[in-house]
């Protein structure tokens, strides 16, 4: 059979080419090695933690009660759930609302929009420890909420706001204008169009953003250390202090007394966050392949 | 009809209000940090605070100099950049130009997952694996070297993501032109495409720098936290972020305020980085 592909060269031809130009081959090699390093780093960290941690995933680790002999991570898991739900309740309406304003209402080239974008970008660049300081000064001290899950949730809500905002914005932008025109043409108002037409079609993208935010909340430590604190045990109200899984992990690692349990907790935390992130990426990908 | 109009207007107002929250948040953060931190700086004296080498808040009389921590943060960040930038940019080159499609489907999500690992897990991994490794082979253990290495890996996804999209944004004609002039594929990529995407790559590096300087939990576990200017790679360092977390728990009075002021200094660093980031972006939008 005759090969008609003109630009295709065989491996042997390419190798001969590289023999003549060793520098090019060297470049290819270091580029490949760099990529290999990045991939290996991920695989190594995940596999190492799983191998070291899985043997320590004992029923004791998931006992309902925490005490200093058995550093169960169950209360921390429950606290993480509570704080995640609280944070989402606060941040999702604001994130989606601002994205709707930016995409659907604001006029193009509006100065005000530029200011909001700049601020959101600034927010996403602020390190979590600075959020933690702010939460401590504002929610814990100035508003007298003391160190509590609520203070932690509000602090995290500000932290994940730019994430939810940006992903929602992107999702809204991908909704074709014909949807809007069709809805207006049928006599629907702007509000109705947004609620009945645009939001449902942008939902997967918004959801992917929210799940991404959940991943950040679950893994956050520095912002929570002085806002929701590191009290052990389950909370009786959201005004109580309670440690999340990530903080639990930090305390264990820092004390150095319960290394086995720390490995086990690391596995739980790592798998939780990885599953959340993969889920988010999966939903986002489904969305992009649909369009 | 009128009712509908009112409803529309009201909801537009509500959306506008939610949009203002991010402005309000930034303003509130600035006000509260500066209001609580600046009095301490004026009491200690700006030069004594930023330029002082002695950090002994529990001494009588106490001294509050954070120069060692500022330099510690700069060293650790520089170390992370040295480790993360070459690997990150080269990985981005591979992903954008050399990666076979089936491999890309695995490699790209992998680099993104790297961003999802919580910093405390990186810290714990560093503490249990990297630090013992360094202790065995170089001596020292918890050190600038350990922190630089782990942070370098942590900023990889940021650098890879931004650099890859910058490389992909370069028109294909640059590459084809170089090929047509007889350059090899690799030469075309490195000599024609990379220079054209340098402002985008720079943006990625700046973003990664911001991540590294603000990183807290991983650094605390592996950097050693000694208040000193490290004289070698295996010496311990304390960063600004570590200083805040380590001592905030038991501090009172001026000590506590000095820690908040440490946060202010960190915040100013971050603001400078964010501003330069935006400057790079608007420049690259202008000149393409």
Short mmCIF file of N, CA and C in Angstrom, two decimals, chain A residues 21-180:
data_model
loop_
_atom_site.label_atom_id
_atom_site.label_comp_id
_atom_site.label_asym_id
_atom_site.label_seq_id
_atom_site.Cartn_x
_atom_site.Cartn_y
_atom_site.Cartn_z
N UNK A 21 20.97 16.14 15.06
CA UNK A 21 20.74 17.34 15.89
C UNK A 21 20.54 16.92 17.34
N UNK A 22 21.65 16.63 18.03
CA UNK A 22 21.53 16.10 19.40
C UNK A 22 20.88 17.10 20.36
N UNK A 23 21.05 18.41 20.11
CA UNK A 23 20.48 19.38 21.05
C UNK A 23 18.96 19.27 21.06
N UNK A 24 18.38 19.08 19.88
CA UNK A 24 16.94 18.93 19.80
C UNK A 24 16.49 17.71 20.59
N UNK A 25 17.26 16.64 20.46
CA UNK A 25 16.91 15.43 21.19
C UNK A 25 16.98 15.68 22.69
N UNK A 26 18.02 16.42 23.09
CA UNK A 26 18.18 16.75 24.50
C UNK A 26 16.99 17.55 25.02
N UNK A 27 16.55 18.51 24.21
CA UNK A 27 15.38 19.32 24.60
C UNK A 27 14.17 18.44 24.81
N UNK A 28 13.94 17.54 23.85
CA UNK A 28 12.80 16.63 23.95
C UNK A 28 12.90 15.80 25.23
N UNK A 29 14.12 15.39 25.51
CA UNK A 29 14.35 14.54 26.68
C UNK A 29 14.02 15.28 27.97
N UNK A 30 14.53 16.52 28.11
CA UNK A 30 14.28 17.21 29.39
C UNK A 30 12.81 17.57 29.54
N UNK A 31 12.16 17.88 28.42
CA UNK A 31 10.73 18.18 28.48
C UNK A 31 9.96 16.94 28.95
N UNK A 32 10.32 15.81 28.38
CA UNK A 32 9.66 14.57 28.78
C UNK A 32 9.94 14.22 30.22
N UNK A 33 11.19 14.43 30.64
CA UNK A 33 11.55 14.12 32.02
C UNK A 33 10.79 15.00 33.01
N UNK A 34 10.64 16.27 32.65
CA UNK A 34 9.90 17.18 33.53
C UNK A 34 8.47 16.69 33.71
N UNK A 35 7.85 16.32 32.59
CA UNK A 35 6.47 15.83 32.67
C UNK A 35 6.41 14.55 33.50
N UNK A 36 7.41 13.71 33.30
CA UNK A 36 7.47 12.46 34.06
C UNK A 36 7.57 12.76 35.55
N UNK A 37 8.41 13.76 35.89
CA UNK A 37 8.57 14.13 37.29
C UNK A 37 7.23 14.58 37.89
N UNK A 38 6.52 15.45 37.16
CA UNK A 38 5.25 15.96 37.68
C UNK A 38 4.27 14.83 37.94
N UNK A 39 4.19 13.90 36.98
CA UNK A 39 3.25 12.79 37.13
C UNK A 39 3.69 11.88 38.28
N UNK A 40 5.02 11.63 38.34
CA UNK A 40 5.51 10.75 39.39
C UNK A 40 5.25 11.32 40.77
N UNK A 41 5.43 12.64 40.89
CA UNK A 41 5.21 13.28 42.19
C UNK A 41 3.81 12.95 42.69
N UNK A 42 2.83 13.12 41.81
CA UNK A 42 1.45 12.86 42.20
C UNK A 42 1.25 11.40 42.59
N UNK A 43 1.67 10.52 41.70
CA UNK A 43 1.45 9.10 41.92
C UNK A 43 2.16 8.64 43.20
N UNK A 44 3.40 9.13 43.37
CA UNK A 44 4.19 8.73 44.53
C UNK A 44 3.51 9.16 45.82
N UNK A 45 3.08 10.42 45.88
CA UNK A 45 2.45 10.92 47.11
C UNK A 45 1.20 10.11 47.42
N UNK A 46 0.35 9.92 46.40
CA UNK A 46 -0.91 9.22 46.65
C UNK A 46 -0.66 7.78 47.09
N UNK A 47 0.18 7.09 46.33
CA UNK A 47 0.39 5.67 46.63
C UNK A 47 1.09 5.50 47.98
N UNK A 48 2.07 6.35 48.25
CA UNK A 48 2.79 6.25 49.52
C UNK A 48 1.84 6.41 50.69
N UNK A 49 0.98 7.44 50.60
CA UNK A 49 0.07 7.69 51.71
C UNK A 49 -0.93 6.55 51.85
N UNK A 50 -1.39 6.02 50.72
CA UNK A 50 -2.35 4.91 50.79
C UNK A 50 -1.69 3.68 51.42
N UNK A 51 -0.47 3.37 50.96
CA UNK A 51 0.21 2.17 51.49
C UNK A 51 0.46 2.32 52.99
N UNK A 52 0.90 3.49 53.41
CA UNK A 52 1.21 3.69 54.83
C UNK A 52 -0.05 3.81 55.67
N UNK A 53 -1.12 4.32 55.05
CA UNK A 53 -2.29 4.66 55.84
C UNK A 53 -3.35 3.58 55.94
N UNK A 54 -3.55 2.85 54.84
CA UNK A 54 -4.67 1.90 54.82
C UNK A 54 -4.61 0.87 55.96
N UNK A 55 -3.41 0.35 56.31
CA UNK A 55 -3.38 -0.59 57.44
C UNK A 55 -3.89 0.02 58.74
N UNK A 56 -3.87 1.33 58.85
CA UNK A 56 -4.30 1.96 60.10
C UNK A 56 -5.76 2.38 60.08
N UNK A 57 -6.47 2.02 59.01
CA UNK A 57 -7.89 2.35 58.95
C UNK A 57 -8.67 1.32 59.78
N UNK A 58 -8.54 1.42 61.09
CA UNK A 58 -9.20 0.46 61.97
C UNK A 58 -10.57 1.00 62.36
N UNK A 59 -11.46 0.12 62.83
CA UNK A 59 -12.77 0.60 63.31
C UNK A 59 -12.63 1.65 64.41
N UNK A 60 -11.56 1.50 65.22
CA UNK A 60 -11.34 2.48 66.28
C UNK A 60 -11.21 3.90 65.75
N UNK A 61 -10.61 4.01 64.57
CA UNK A 61 -10.39 5.33 63.99
C UNK A 61 -11.72 6.01 63.68
N UNK A 62 -12.77 5.20 63.52
CA UNK A 62 -14.07 5.76 63.19
C UNK A 62 -15.06 5.62 64.34
N UNK A 63 -14.52 5.44 65.54
CA UNK A 63 -15.40 5.37 66.71
C UNK A 63 -16.10 6.72 66.89
N UNK A 64 -17.32 6.66 67.41
CA UNK A 64 -18.10 7.89 67.52
C UNK A 64 -17.49 8.87 68.52
N UNK A 65 -16.84 8.33 69.54
CA UNK A 65 -16.30 9.20 70.59
C UNK A 65 -14.81 9.39 70.43
N UNK A 66 -14.36 10.62 70.68
CA UNK A 66 -12.93 10.92 70.67
C UNK A 66 -12.43 10.93 72.10
N UNK A 67 -11.33 10.27 72.38
CA UNK A 67 -10.62 10.52 73.64
C UNK A 67 -9.13 10.42 73.42
N UNK A 68 -8.36 10.77 74.43
CA UNK A 68 -6.93 10.93 74.19
C UNK A 68 -6.24 9.59 73.94
N UNK A 69 -6.90 8.47 74.29
CA UNK A 69 -6.31 7.17 73.97
C UNK A 69 -6.62 6.78 72.54
N UNK A 70 -7.88 7.01 72.15
CA UNK A 70 -8.29 6.65 70.81
C UNK A 70 -8.66 7.92 70.05
N UNK A 71 -7.70 8.43 69.24
CA UNK A 71 -7.94 9.69 68.56
C UNK A 71 -8.79 9.45 67.32
N UNK A 72 -10.07 9.18 67.55
CA UNK A 72 -11.00 8.90 66.46
C UNK A 72 -11.18 10.13 65.57
N UNK A 73 -11.33 9.90 64.27
CA UNK A 73 -11.51 11.06 63.41
C UNK A 73 -12.99 11.25 63.04
N UNK A 74 -13.86 10.44 63.66
CA UNK A 74 -15.29 10.55 63.32
C UNK A 74 -15.89 11.91 63.67
N UNK A 75 -15.65 12.42 64.91
CA UNK A 75 -16.19 13.76 65.22
C UNK A 75 -15.69 14.80 64.22
N UNK A 76 -14.41 14.66 63.82
CA UNK A 76 -13.86 15.62 62.86
C UNK A 76 -14.56 15.52 61.52
N UNK A 77 -14.92 14.29 61.11
CA UNK A 77 -15.62 14.13 59.84
C UNK A 77 -16.99 14.81 59.91
N UNK A 78 -17.68 14.61 61.06
CA UNK A 78 -18.99 15.23 61.22
C UNK A 78 -18.86 16.76 61.20
N UNK A 79 -17.85 17.28 61.92
CA UNK A 79 -17.65 18.73 61.92
C UNK A 79 -17.36 19.25 60.52
N UNK A 80 -16.56 18.47 59.76
CA UNK A 80 -16.25 18.89 58.40
C UNK A 80 -17.53 19.00 57.57
N UNK A 81 -18.41 18.00 57.74
CA UNK A 81 -19.68 18.04 57.01
C UNK A 81 -20.49 19.28 57.38
N UNK A 82 -20.59 19.54 58.69
CA UNK A 82 -21.39 20.70 59.14
C UNK A 82 -20.82 21.98 58.55
N UNK A 83 -19.50 22.13 58.65
CA UNK A 83 -18.88 23.38 58.18
C UNK A 83 -19.03 23.52 56.67
N UNK A 84 -18.94 22.38 55.95
CA UNK A 84 -19.10 22.45 54.50
C UNK A 84 -20.51 22.92 54.13
N UNK A 85 -21.51 22.34 54.77
CA UNK A 85 -22.89 22.73 54.47
C UNK A 85 -23.12 24.20 54.80
N UNK A 86 -22.66 24.61 55.98
CA UNK A 86 -22.83 26.01 56.39
C UNK A 86 -22.17 26.95 55.39
N UNK A 87 -20.92 26.62 55.02
CA UNK A 87 -20.19 27.49 54.10
C UNK A 87 -20.92 27.62 52.78
N UNK A 88 -21.44 26.48 52.28
CA UNK A 88 -22.13 26.53 50.99
C UNK A 88 -23.41 27.36 51.09
N UNK A 89 -24.15 27.19 52.20
CA UNK A 89 -25.38 27.96 52.38
C UNK A 89 -25.09 29.46 52.29
N UNK A 90 -23.95 29.87 52.85
CA UNK A 90 -23.61 31.28 52.83
C UNK A 90 -23.07 31.71 51.47
N UNK A 91 -22.14 30.92 50.93
CA UNK A 91 -21.39 31.44 49.78
C UNK A 91 -22.08 31.20 48.44
N UNK A 92 -22.85 30.11 48.31
CA UNK A 92 -23.43 29.80 47.00
C UNK A 92 -24.39 30.90 46.51
N UNK A 93 -25.34 31.37 47.33
CA UNK A 93 -26.23 32.42 46.83
C UNK A 93 -25.46 33.67 46.38
N UNK A 94 -24.45 34.04 47.18
CA UNK A 94 -23.69 35.24 46.84
C UNK A 94 -22.86 35.02 45.58
N UNK A 95 -22.24 33.86 45.49
CA UNK A 95 -21.41 33.58 44.32
C UNK A 95 -22.24 33.56 43.04
N UNK A 96 -23.37 32.83 43.08
CA UNK A 96 -24.20 32.73 41.88
C UNK A 96 -24.83 34.09 41.57
N UNK A 97 -25.29 34.78 42.62
CA UNK A 97 -25.89 36.10 42.42
C UNK A 97 -24.93 37.05 41.73
N UNK A 98 -23.69 37.11 42.21
CA UNK A 98 -22.76 38.06 41.59
C UNK A 98 -22.43 37.64 40.17
N UNK A 99 -22.33 36.33 39.92
CA UNK A 99 -22.05 35.89 38.55
C UNK A 99 -23.21 36.29 37.63
N UNK A 100 -24.45 36.11 38.11
CA UNK A 100 -25.61 36.51 37.31
C UNK A 100 -25.55 37.99 37.01
N UNK A 101 -25.20 38.79 38.02
CA UNK A 101 -25.13 40.23 37.77
C UNK A 101 -24.08 40.53 36.70
N UNK A 102 -22.91 39.93 36.86
CA UNK A 102 -21.81 40.24 35.93
C UNK A 102 -22.12 39.83 34.51
N UNK A 103 -22.77 38.65 34.35
CA UNK A 103 -22.98 38.14 32.99
C UNK A 103 -24.27 38.66 32.38
N UNK A 104 -25.35 38.69 33.17
CA UNK A 104 -26.66 38.97 32.58
C UNK A 104 -27.06 40.44 32.65
N UNK A 105 -26.65 41.14 33.69
CA UNK A 105 -27.14 42.51 33.85
C UNK A 105 -26.13 43.57 33.45
N UNK A 106 -24.88 43.40 33.87
CA UNK A 106 -23.90 44.46 33.65
C UNK A 106 -23.65 44.66 32.16
N UNK A 107 -23.48 45.92 31.80
CA UNK A 107 -23.19 46.20 30.39
C UNK A 107 -21.72 45.95 30.12
N UNK A 108 -21.45 45.56 28.88
CA UNK A 108 -20.07 45.26 28.52
C UNK A 108 -19.18 46.49 28.68
N UNK A 109 -18.01 46.30 29.21
CA UNK A 109 -17.07 47.41 29.35
C UNK A 109 -17.40 48.32 30.51
N UNK A 110 -18.34 47.88 31.35
CA UNK A 110 -18.71 48.65 32.53
C UNK A 110 -17.52 48.73 33.49
N UNK A 111 -17.23 49.97 33.98
CA UNK A 111 -16.12 50.18 34.92
C UNK A 111 -16.32 49.37 36.20
N UNK A 112 -17.59 49.36 36.66
CA UNK A 112 -17.95 48.70 37.90
C UNK A 112 -17.65 47.20 37.84
N UNK A 113 -17.95 46.61 36.69
CA UNK A 113 -17.68 45.19 36.49
C UNK A 113 -16.19 44.92 36.64
N UNK A 114 -15.40 45.84 36.07
CA UNK A 114 -13.95 45.69 36.14
C UNK A 114 -13.49 45.69 37.59
N UNK A 115 -14.08 46.60 38.37
CA UNK A 115 -13.72 46.68 39.79
C UNK A 115 -14.06 45.36 40.49
N UNK A 116 -15.27 44.84 40.23
CA UNK A 116 -15.67 43.58 40.88
C UNK A 116 -14.73 42.45 40.50
N UNK A 117 -14.39 42.38 39.20
CA UNK A 117 -13.48 41.32 38.75
C UNK A 117 -12.14 41.43 39.45
N UNK A 118 -11.61 42.67 39.53
CA UNK A 118 -10.32 42.87 40.17
C UNK A 118 -10.38 42.43 41.63
N UNK A 119 -11.49 42.78 42.30
CA UNK A 119 -11.63 42.43 43.71
C UNK A 119 -11.70 40.91 43.88
N UNK A 120 -12.47 40.25 43.00
CA UNK A 120 -12.59 38.80 43.10
C UNK A 120 -11.23 38.16 42.89
N UNK A 121 -10.45 38.73 41.94
CA UNK A 121 -9.12 38.20 41.68
C UNK A 121 -8.22 38.40 42.89
N UNK A 122 -8.35 39.58 43.51
CA UNK A 122 -7.57 39.85 44.72
C UNK A 122 -7.93 38.84 45.81
N UNK A 123 -9.24 38.60 45.98
CA UNK A 123 -9.69 37.65 46.99
C UNK A 123 -9.07 36.28 46.76
N UNK A 124 -9.04 35.85 45.48
CA UNK A 124 -8.54 34.50 45.23
C UNK A 124 -7.03 34.42 45.43
N UNK A 125 -6.35 35.57 45.48
CA UNK A 125 -4.91 35.54 45.71
C UNK A 125 -4.52 35.61 47.18
N UNK A 126 -5.48 35.94 48.04
CA UNK A 126 -5.17 36.09 49.46
C UNK A 126 -4.93 34.71 50.09
N UNK A 127 -3.82 34.53 50.80
CA UNK A 127 -3.53 33.22 51.40
C UNK A 127 -4.51 32.90 52.52
N UNK A 128 -4.71 31.61 52.77
CA UNK A 128 -5.74 31.22 53.73
C UNK A 128 -5.43 31.70 55.14
N UNK A 129 -4.14 31.84 55.47
CA UNK A 129 -3.83 32.30 56.83
C UNK A 129 -4.32 33.73 57.05
N UNK A 130 -4.29 34.55 55.98
CA UNK A 130 -4.80 35.92 56.11
C UNK A 130 -6.31 35.89 56.31
N UNK A 131 -7.00 34.98 55.61
CA UNK A 131 -8.43 34.81 55.87
C UNK A 131 -8.66 34.41 57.32
N UNK A 132 -7.80 33.52 57.80
CA UNK A 132 -7.92 33.07 59.17
C UNK A 132 -7.78 34.23 60.15
N UNK A 133 -6.77 35.09 59.90
CA UNK A 133 -6.58 36.26 60.76
C UNK A 133 -7.80 37.16 60.72
N UNK A 134 -8.28 37.41 59.50
CA UNK A 134 -9.45 38.28 59.35
C UNK A 134 -10.65 37.69 60.07
N UNK A 135 -10.89 36.39 59.88
CA UNK A 135 -12.02 35.74 60.53
C UNK A 135 -11.92 35.85 62.04
N UNK A 136 -10.68 35.70 62.55
CA UNK A 136 -10.47 35.81 63.98
C UNK A 136 -10.78 37.22 64.47
N UNK A 137 -10.33 38.23 63.70
CA UNK A 137 -10.53 39.61 64.13
C UNK A 137 -11.98 40.05 63.98
N UNK A 138 -12.62 39.60 62.89
CA UNK A 138 -13.96 40.11 62.57
C UNK A 138 -15.04 39.24 63.20
N UNK A 139 -15.13 37.97 62.78
CA UNK A 139 -16.24 37.14 63.24
C UNK A 139 -16.07 36.74 64.70
N UNK A 140 -14.86 36.32 65.07
CA UNK A 140 -14.66 35.80 66.42
C UNK A 140 -14.64 36.93 67.45
N UNK A 141 -13.87 37.99 67.15
CA UNK A 141 -13.70 39.04 68.16
C UNK A 141 -14.73 40.16 68.01
N UNK A 142 -14.79 40.78 66.83
CA UNK A 142 -15.64 41.96 66.68
C UNK A 142 -17.12 41.61 66.77
N UNK A 143 -17.52 40.49 66.20
CA UNK A 143 -18.94 40.12 66.26
C UNK A 143 -19.26 39.23 67.46
N UNK A 144 -18.27 38.96 68.27
CA UNK A 144 -18.45 38.16 69.50
C UNK A 144 -19.04 36.78 69.23
N UNK A 145 -18.67 36.16 68.13
CA UNK A 145 -19.17 34.80 67.89
C UNK A 145 -18.30 33.77 68.60
N UNK A 146 -17.25 34.22 69.21
CA UNK A 146 -16.25 33.33 69.80
C UNK A 146 -15.72 32.35 68.73
N UNK A 147 -14.84 31.46 69.15
CA UNK A 147 -14.32 30.47 68.20
C UNK A 147 -15.41 29.42 67.99
N UNK A 148 -15.98 29.40 66.79
CA UNK A 148 -17.14 28.54 66.56
C UNK A 148 -17.19 28.08 65.11
N UNK A 149 -17.97 27.03 64.87
CA UNK A 149 -18.14 26.54 63.50
C UNK A 149 -18.68 27.64 62.61
N UNK A 150 -19.60 28.47 63.16
CA UNK A 150 -20.20 29.52 62.35
C UNK A 150 -19.14 30.52 61.88
N UNK A 151 -18.25 30.92 62.80
CA UNK A 151 -17.18 31.85 62.42
C UNK A 151 -16.30 31.23 61.35
N UNK A 152 -15.99 29.94 61.51
CA UNK A 152 -15.18 29.25 60.51
C UNK A 152 -15.87 29.20 59.17
N UNK A 153 -17.18 28.92 59.20
CA UNK A 153 -17.93 28.80 57.95
C UNK A 153 -17.98 30.15 57.22
N UNK A 154 -18.19 31.24 57.96
CA UNK A 154 -18.23 32.55 57.31
C UNK A 154 -16.87 32.89 56.70
N UNK A 155 -15.80 32.56 57.43
CA UNK A 155 -14.46 32.83 56.91
C UNK A 155 -14.23 32.06 55.61
N UNK A 156 -14.60 30.76 55.62
CA UNK A 156 -14.42 29.95 54.42
C UNK A 156 -15.31 30.44 53.29
N UNK A 157 -16.52 30.94 53.65
CA UNK A 157 -17.45 31.40 52.62
C UNK A 157 -16.82 32.52 51.79
N UNK A 158 -16.12 33.44 52.47
CA UNK A 158 -15.45 34.52 51.73
C UNK A 158 -14.33 33.94 50.89
N UNK A 159 -13.66 32.92 51.44
CA UNK A 159 -12.52 32.34 50.74
C UNK A 159 -12.93 31.63 49.45
N UNK A 160 -14.06 30.91 49.48
CA UNK A 160 -14.45 30.16 48.27
C UNK A 160 -15.33 30.99 47.34
N UNK A 161 -15.73 32.19 47.79
CA UNK A 161 -16.59 33.02 46.94
C UNK A 161 -16.04 33.21 45.52
N UNK A 162 -14.75 33.61 45.37
CA UNK A 162 -14.25 33.80 44.00
C UNK A 162 -14.30 32.53 43.15
N UNK A 163 -14.07 31.35 43.78
CA UNK A 163 -14.14 30.10 43.03
C UNK A 163 -15.54 29.89 42.45
N UNK A 164 -16.55 30.00 43.31
CA UNK A 164 -17.93 29.78 42.87
C UNK A 164 -18.33 30.84 41.84
N UNK A 165 -17.91 32.07 42.11
CA UNK A 165 -18.24 33.16 41.19
C UNK A 165 -17.68 32.91 39.79
N UNK A 166 -16.41 32.55 39.73
CA UNK A 166 -15.75 32.41 38.44
C UNK A 166 -16.33 31.23 37.64
N UNK A 167 -16.52 30.10 38.33
CA UNK A 167 -17.04 28.94 37.59
C UNK A 167 -18.47 29.19 37.14
N UNK A 168 -19.29 29.85 37.99
CA UNK A 168 -20.66 30.16 37.57
C UNK A 168 -20.65 31.11 36.38
N UNK A 169 -19.76 32.11 36.45
CA UNK A 169 -19.66 33.05 35.33
C UNK A 169 -19.37 32.31 34.03
N UNK A 170 -18.38 31.41 34.09
CA UNK A 170 -18.01 30.66 32.89
C UNK A 170 -19.18 29.83 32.40
N UNK A 171 -19.91 29.22 33.35
CA UNK A 171 -21.06 28.39 32.96
C UNK A 171 -22.15 29.25 32.31
N UNK A 172 -22.38 30.44 32.85
CA UNK A 172 -23.42 31.31 32.29
C UNK A 172 -23.04 31.78 30.89
N UNK A 173 -21.74 32.07 30.71
CA UNK A 173 -21.30 32.57 29.41
C UNK A 173 -21.49 31.51 28.33
N UNK A 174 -21.34 30.22 28.69
CA UNK A 174 -21.47 29.18 27.67
C UNK A 174 -22.92 28.93 27.25
N UNK A 175 -23.89 29.48 28.00
CA UNK A 175 -25.29 29.32 27.56
C UNK A 175 -25.48 30.17 26.31
N UNK A 176 -25.92 29.55 25.19
CA UNK A 176 -26.01 30.29 23.93
C UNK A 176 -27.02 31.44 24.02
N UNK A 177 -26.71 32.54 23.34
CA UNK A 177 -27.60 33.69 23.36
C UNK A 177 -28.98 33.37 22.79
N UNK A 178 -29.03 32.35 21.90
CA UNK A 178 -30.32 32.02 21.31
C UNK A 178 -31.35 31.59 22.36
N UNK A 179 -30.85 30.98 23.45
CA UNK A 179 -31.77 30.61 24.54
C UNK A 179 -32.43 31.86 25.10
N UNK A 180 -31.59 32.87 25.35
CA UNK A 180 -32.12 34.12 25.93
C UNK A 180 -33.10 34.75 24.95
#
